[in-house]
mmCIF file with all atom_site columns, C-alpha atoms in Angstrom:
data_model
loop_
_atom_site.group_PDB
_atom_site.id
_atom_site.type_symbol
_atom_site.label_atom_id
_atom_site.label_alt_id
_atom_site.label_comp_id
_atom_site.label_asym_id
_atom_site.label_entity_id
_atom_site.label_seq_id
_atom_site.pdbx_PDB_ins_code
_atom_site.Cartn_x
_atom_site.Cartn_y
_atom_site.Cartn_z
_atom_site.occupancy
_atom_site.B_iso_or_equiv
_atom_site.pdbx_formal_charge
_atom_site.auth_seq_id
_atom_site.auth_comp_id
_atom_site.auth_asym_id
_atom_site.auth_atom_id
_atom_site.pdbx_PDB_model_num
ATOM 1   C CA . MET A 1 1   ? 69.765 -20.413 -39.099 1.00 93.00 ? 13  MET A CA 1
ATOM 2   C CA . ARG A 1 2   ? 70.471 -16.700 -39.348 1.00 97.00 ? 14  ARG A CA 1
ATOM 3   C CA . LEU A 1 3   ? 72.089 -13.903 -37.382 1.00 97.00 ? 15  LEU A CA 1
ATOM 4   C CA . VAL A 1 4   ? 69.628 -11.106 -36.671 1.00 97.00 ? 16  VAL A CA 1
ATOM 5   C CA . HIS A 1 5   ? 70.281 -7.527  -35.557 1.00 96.00 ? 17  HIS A CA 1
ATOM 6   C CA . TYR A 1 6   ? 67.655 -5.639  -33.546 1.00 94.00 ? 18  TYR A CA 1
ATOM 7   C CA . GLU A 1 7   ? 68.313 -1.921  -33.398 1.00 90.00 ? 19  GLU A CA 1
ATOM 8   C CA . ALA A 1 8   ? 67.578 -0.423  -29.985 1.00 80.00 ? 20  ALA A CA 1
ATOM 9   C CA . ARG A 1 9   ? 65.469 2.715   -30.269 1.00 69.00 ? 21  ARG A CA 1
ATOM 10  C CA . GLY A 1 10  ? 64.477 5.226   -27.644 1.00 65.00 ? 22  GLY A CA 1
ATOM 11  C CA . ASP A 1 11  ? 60.778 4.540   -28.217 1.00 60.00 ? 23  ASP A CA 1
ATOM 12  C CA . ASP A 1 12  ? 61.113 0.886   -27.037 1.00 62.00 ? 24  ASP A CA 1
ATOM 13  C CA . GLU A 1 13  ? 60.492 -0.410  -30.573 1.00 62.00 ? 25  GLU A CA 1
ATOM 14  C CA . LEU A 1 14  ? 62.973 -2.654  -32.303 1.00 68.00 ? 26  LEU A CA 1
ATOM 15  C CA . SER A 1 15  ? 63.648 -2.789  -36.023 1.00 80.00 ? 27  SER A CA 1
ATOM 16  C CA . SER A 1 16  ? 65.386 -5.902  -37.302 1.00 89.00 ? 28  SER A CA 1
ATOM 17  C CA . GLU A 1 17  ? 67.658 -6.924  -40.147 1.00 94.00 ? 29  GLU A CA 1
ATOM 18  C CA . THR A 1 18  ? 69.426 -10.147 -41.060 1.00 96.00 ? 30  THR A CA 1
ATOM 19  C CA . LEU A 1 19  ? 73.184 -9.744  -40.785 1.00 97.00 ? 31  LEU A CA 1
ATOM 20  C CA . ALA A 1 20  ? 74.013 -13.270 -41.989 1.00 98.00 ? 32  ALA A CA 1
ATOM 21  C CA . SER A 1 21  ? 72.100 -16.246 -43.325 1.00 97.00 ? 33  SER A CA 1
ATOM 22  C CA . THR A 1 22  ? 75.100 -18.585 -43.165 1.00 97.00 ? 34  THR A CA 1
ATOM 23  C CA . VAL A 1 23  ? 76.153 -19.023 -39.535 1.00 98.00 ? 35  VAL A CA 1
ATOM 24  C CA . GLU A 1 24  ? 79.070 -21.177 -38.405 1.00 98.00 ? 36  GLU A CA 1
ATOM 25  C CA . PHE A 1 25  ? 79.924 -21.841 -34.758 1.00 98.00 ? 37  PHE A CA 1
ATOM 26  C CA . ALA A 1 26  ? 83.479 -22.053 -33.471 1.00 97.00 ? 38  ALA A CA 1
ATOM 27  C CA . ASP A 1 27  ? 82.623 -24.532 -30.728 1.00 94.00 ? 39  ASP A CA 1
ATOM 28  C CA . SER A 1 28  ? 85.776 -26.590 -30.288 1.00 94.00 ? 40  SER A CA 1
ATOM 29  C CA . PHE A 1 29  ? 89.242 -25.657 -29.098 1.00 93.00 ? 41  PHE A CA 1
ATOM 30  C CA . LEU A 1 30  ? 90.658 -26.067 -32.598 1.00 95.00 ? 42  LEU A CA 1
ATOM 31  C CA . SER A 1 31  ? 87.895 -24.130 -34.390 1.00 96.00 ? 43  SER A CA 1
ATOM 32  C CA . ARG A 1 32  ? 88.196 -21.284 -31.865 1.00 94.00 ? 44  ARG A CA 1
ATOM 33  C CA . ALA A 1 33  ? 91.981 -21.160 -32.242 1.00 93.00 ? 45  ALA A CA 1
ATOM 34  C CA . ARG A 1 34  ? 91.737 -21.199 -36.041 1.00 95.00 ? 46  ARG A CA 1
ATOM 35  C CA . GLY A 1 35  ? 88.860 -18.725 -36.416 1.00 96.00 ? 47  GLY A CA 1
ATOM 36  C CA . LEU A 1 36  ? 89.107 -17.240 -39.909 1.00 97.00 ? 48  LEU A CA 1
ATOM 37  C CA . MET A 1 37  ? 92.844 -17.858 -40.324 1.00 96.00 ? 49  MET A CA 1
ATOM 38  C CA . PHE A 1 38  ? 94.005 -19.286 -43.662 1.00 95.00 ? 50  PHE A CA 1
ATOM 39  C CA . ARG A 1 39  ? 90.727 -18.521 -45.479 1.00 95.00 ? 51  ARG A CA 1
ATOM 40  C CA . ARG A 1 40  ? 91.000 -16.428 -48.609 1.00 95.00 ? 52  ARG A CA 1
ATOM 41  C CA . SER A 1 41  ? 87.574 -14.827 -48.136 1.00 95.00 ? 53  SER A CA 1
ATOM 42  C CA . ILE A 1 42  ? 84.137 -15.332 -46.605 1.00 97.00 ? 54  ILE A CA 1
ATOM 43  C CA . PRO A 1 43  ? 80.701 -14.878 -48.231 1.00 97.00 ? 55  PRO A CA 1
ATOM 44  C CA . ASP A 1 44  ? 78.837 -11.585 -47.759 1.00 96.00 ? 56  ASP A CA 1
ATOM 45  C CA . ASP A 1 45  ? 76.073 -13.333 -45.751 1.00 97.00 ? 57  ASP A CA 1
ATOM 46  C CA . TYR A 1 46  ? 78.443 -15.246 -43.413 1.00 98.00 ? 58  TYR A CA 1
ATOM 47  C CA . ALA A 1 47  ? 79.025 -15.051 -39.640 1.00 98.00 ? 59  ALA A CA 1
ATOM 48  C CA . LEU A 1 48  ? 81.425 -16.961 -37.401 1.00 98.00 ? 60  LEU A CA 1
ATOM 49  C CA . VAL A 1 49  ? 80.076 -17.121 -33.832 1.00 98.00 ? 61  VAL A CA 1
ATOM 50  C CA . PHE A 1 50  ? 82.133 -17.890 -30.718 1.00 98.00 ? 62  PHE A CA 1
ATOM 51  C CA . ARG A 1 51  ? 80.087 -18.697 -27.594 1.00 97.00 ? 63  ARG A CA 1
ATOM 52  C CA . PHE A 1 52  ? 81.579 -18.819 -24.107 1.00 96.00 ? 64  PHE A CA 1
ATOM 53  C CA . ASP A 1 53  ? 80.175 -19.975 -20.746 1.00 96.00 ? 65  ASP A CA 1
ATOM 54  C CA . ARG A 1 54  ? 80.292 -16.564 -19.119 1.00 97.00 ? 66  ARG A CA 1
ATOM 55  C CA . PRO A 1 55  ? 81.397 -13.020 -19.900 1.00 98.00 ? 67  PRO A CA 1
ATOM 56  C CA . SER A 1 56  ? 85.148 -12.525 -19.749 1.00 98.00 ? 68  SER A CA 1
ATOM 57  C CA . THR A 1 57  ? 87.787 -10.619 -21.687 1.00 98.00 ? 69  THR A CA 1
ATOM 58  C CA . HIS A 1 58  ? 88.454 -12.059 -25.148 1.00 97.00 ? 70  HIS A CA 1
ATOM 59  C CA . ASP A 1 59  ? 91.046 -11.034 -27.724 1.00 96.00 ? 71  ASP A CA 1
ATOM 60  C CA . LEU A 1 60  ? 90.836 -11.286 -31.503 1.00 96.00 ? 72  LEU A CA 1
ATOM 61  C CA . HIS A 1 61  ? 93.747 -11.041 -33.918 1.00 96.00 ? 73  HIS A CA 1
ATOM 62  C CA . MET A 1 62  ? 93.990 -10.977 -37.677 1.00 97.00 ? 74  MET A CA 1
ATOM 63  C CA . VAL A 1 63  ? 97.216 -12.932 -38.119 1.00 96.00 ? 75  VAL A CA 1
ATOM 64  C CA . PHE A 1 64  ? 96.856 -14.990 -41.331 1.00 97.00 ? 76  PHE A CA 1
ATOM 65  C CA . VAL A 1 65  ? 93.490 -13.368 -42.156 1.00 97.00 ? 77  VAL A CA 1
ATOM 66  C CA . PRO A 1 66  ? 93.931 -11.499 -45.478 1.00 98.00 ? 78  PRO A CA 1
ATOM 67  C CA . PHE A 1 67  ? 90.627 -9.553  -45.429 1.00 98.00 ? 79  PHE A CA 1
ATOM 68  C CA . ALA A 1 68  ? 89.000 -7.063  -43.067 1.00 98.00 ? 80  ALA A CA 1
ATOM 69  C CA . ILE A 1 69  ? 86.142 -8.053  -40.757 1.00 98.00 ? 81  ILE A CA 1
ATOM 70  C CA . ASP A 1 70  ? 83.628 -6.464  -38.427 1.00 98.00 ? 82  ASP A CA 1
ATOM 71  C CA . ALA A 1 71  ? 83.762 -7.954  -34.922 1.00 98.00 ? 83  ALA A CA 1
ATOM 72  C CA . LEU A 1 72  ? 81.005 -7.715  -32.316 1.00 98.00 ? 84  LEU A CA 1
ATOM 73  C CA . TRP A 1 73  ? 81.435 -8.504  -28.619 1.00 98.00 ? 85  TRP A CA 1
ATOM 74  C CA . LEU A 1 74  ? 78.106 -9.403  -26.961 1.00 98.00 ? 86  LEU A CA 1
ATOM 75  C CA . VAL A 1 75  ? 76.920 -9.971  -23.408 1.00 98.00 ? 87  VAL A CA 1
ATOM 76  C CA . ASP A 1 76  ? 73.487 -11.638 -23.203 1.00 98.00 ? 88  ASP A CA 1
ATOM 77  C CA . ASP A 1 77  ? 72.962 -10.795 -26.915 1.00 97.00 ? 89  ASP A CA 1
ATOM 78  C CA . GLU A 1 78  ? 73.570 -7.065  -26.327 1.00 97.00 ? 90  GLU A CA 1
ATOM 79  C CA . VAL A 1 79  ? 76.372 -5.467  -28.322 1.00 98.00 ? 91  VAL A CA 1
ATOM 80  C CA . VAL A 1 80  ? 78.939 -4.076  -25.885 1.00 98.00 ? 92  VAL A CA 1
ATOM 81  C CA . HIS A 1 81  ? 81.768 -3.387  -28.362 1.00 98.00 ? 93  HIS A CA 1
ATOM 82  C CA . LYS A 1 82  ? 82.192 -3.214  -32.128 1.00 98.00 ? 94  LYS A CA 1
ATOM 83  C CA . LYS A 1 83  ? 85.392 -2.904  -34.122 1.00 98.00 ? 95  LYS A CA 1
ATOM 84  C CA . ARG A 1 84  ? 86.565 -3.145  -37.725 1.00 98.00 ? 96  ARG A CA 1
ATOM 85  C CA . LEU A 1 85  ? 89.708 -5.295  -37.795 1.00 98.00 ? 97  LEU A CA 1
ATOM 86  C CA . ARG A 1 86  ? 92.231 -4.738  -40.576 1.00 98.00 ? 98  ARG A CA 1
ATOM 87  C CA . PRO A 1 87  ? 93.730 -7.653  -42.503 1.00 98.00 ? 99  PRO A CA 1
ATOM 88  C CA . TRP A 1 88  ? 96.866 -9.250  -41.050 1.00 97.00 ? 100 TRP A CA 1
ATOM 89  C CA . VAL A 1 89  ? 97.429 -6.685  -38.258 1.00 97.00 ? 101 VAL A CA 1
ATOM 90  C CA . GLY A 1 90  ? 94.055 -5.965  -36.623 1.00 97.00 ? 102 GLY A CA 1
ATOM 91  C CA . ILE A 1 91  ? 93.644 -6.593  -32.899 1.00 98.00 ? 103 ILE A CA 1
ATOM 92  C CA . GLY A 1 92  ? 90.551 -6.267  -30.719 1.00 98.00 ? 104 GLY A CA 1
ATOM 93  C CA . ARG A 1 93  ? 89.783 -6.889  -27.061 1.00 98.00 ? 105 ARG A CA 1
ATOM 94  C CA . ALA A 1 94  ? 86.605 -6.623  -24.982 1.00 98.00 ? 106 ALA A CA 1
ATOM 95  C CA . THR A 1 95  ? 84.466 -8.458  -22.448 1.00 98.00 ? 107 THR A CA 1
ATOM 96  C CA . ALA A 1 96  ? 81.880 -10.810 -23.942 1.00 98.00 ? 108 ALA A CA 1
ATOM 97  C CA . ASP A 1 97  ? 80.074 -14.123 -23.665 1.00 98.00 ? 109 ASP A CA 1
ATOM 98  C CA . THR A 1 98  ? 79.667 -14.214 -27.467 1.00 98.00 ? 110 THR A CA 1
ATOM 99  C CA . ILE A 1 99  ? 81.832 -12.863 -30.274 1.00 98.00 ? 111 ILE A CA 1
ATOM 100 C CA . VAL A 1 100 ? 80.628 -12.536 -33.860 1.00 98.00 ? 112 VAL A CA 1
ATOM 101 C CA . GLU A 1 101 ? 82.921 -12.103 -36.865 1.00 98.00 ? 113 GLU A CA 1
ATOM 102 C CA . LEU A 1 102 ? 81.345 -10.740 -40.061 1.00 98.00 ? 114 LEU A CA 1
ATOM 103 C CA . PRO A 1 103 ? 82.591 -9.473  -43.427 1.00 98.00 ? 115 PRO A CA 1
ATOM 104 C CA . ALA A 1 104 ? 83.751 -5.846  -43.254 1.00 98.00 ? 116 ALA A CA 1
ATOM 105 C CA . GLY A 1 105 ? 80.764 -3.534  -43.612 1.00 97.00 ? 117 GLY A CA 1
ATOM 106 C CA . ALA A 1 106 ? 78.157 -6.105  -42.572 1.00 97.00 ? 118 ALA A CA 1
ATOM 107 C CA . ALA A 1 107 ? 77.825 -4.527  -39.121 1.00 97.00 ? 119 ALA A CA 1
ATOM 108 C CA . ALA A 1 108 ? 77.811 -0.917  -40.349 1.00 97.00 ? 120 ALA A CA 1
ATOM 109 C CA . ASP A 1 109 ? 74.391 -0.248  -38.784 1.00 95.00 ? 121 ASP A CA 1
ATOM 110 C CA . VAL A 1 110 ? 75.098 -2.093  -35.516 1.00 97.00 ? 122 VAL A CA 1
ATOM 111 C CA . GLU A 1 111 ? 75.818 0.008   -32.425 1.00 96.00 ? 123 GLU A CA 1
ATOM 112 C CA . PRO A 1 112 ? 76.525 -0.772  -28.764 1.00 96.00 ? 124 PRO A CA 1
ATOM 113 C CA . GLY A 1 113 ? 73.213 -1.369  -26.994 1.00 95.00 ? 125 GLY A CA 1
ATOM 114 C CA . ASP A 1 114 ? 71.673 -3.143  -29.989 1.00 95.00 ? 126 ASP A CA 1
ATOM 115 C CA . ILE A 1 115 ? 70.691 -6.819  -29.818 1.00 96.00 ? 127 ILE A CA 1
ATOM 116 C CA . VAL A 1 116 ? 72.295 -9.464  -32.073 1.00 97.00 ? 128 VAL A CA 1
ATOM 117 C CA . HIS A 1 117 ? 71.455 -13.154 -31.844 1.00 94.00 ? 129 HIS A CA 1
ATOM 118 C CA . VAL A 1 118 ? 71.126 -16.382 -33.786 1.00 95.00 ? 130 VAL A CA 1
ATOM 119 C CA . GLU A 1 119 ? 67.621 -17.475 -34.771 1.00 95.00 ? 131 GLU A CA 1
ATOM 120 C CA . ASP A 1 120 ? 66.578 -20.830 -36.191 1.00 86.00 ? 132 ASP A CA 1
#
């Protein structure tokens, strides 16, 4: 399983890159509440994916997360918001049906309008 980024271009062509080859899903109440808290680090090729039933406003916080991350808010696999969250104090909020947390810098080439999704 891997997380793939498709860059939207004006000429209707898509270029792709793998953002993460290790993908973990936060699919229970406890795993969603914990997120990346209490971890000392994450691998460079890692993504934590939160999936929700429908688009709604979702908050992220960096309490007890001692490293920076890139966060992507997606609706139907389209990036609607991107933010770098600082260790310990970062906060982000946007509407999404999927949120992806990546190591800081991993989403440097991702922009709103691009497509990001998990492939088997």
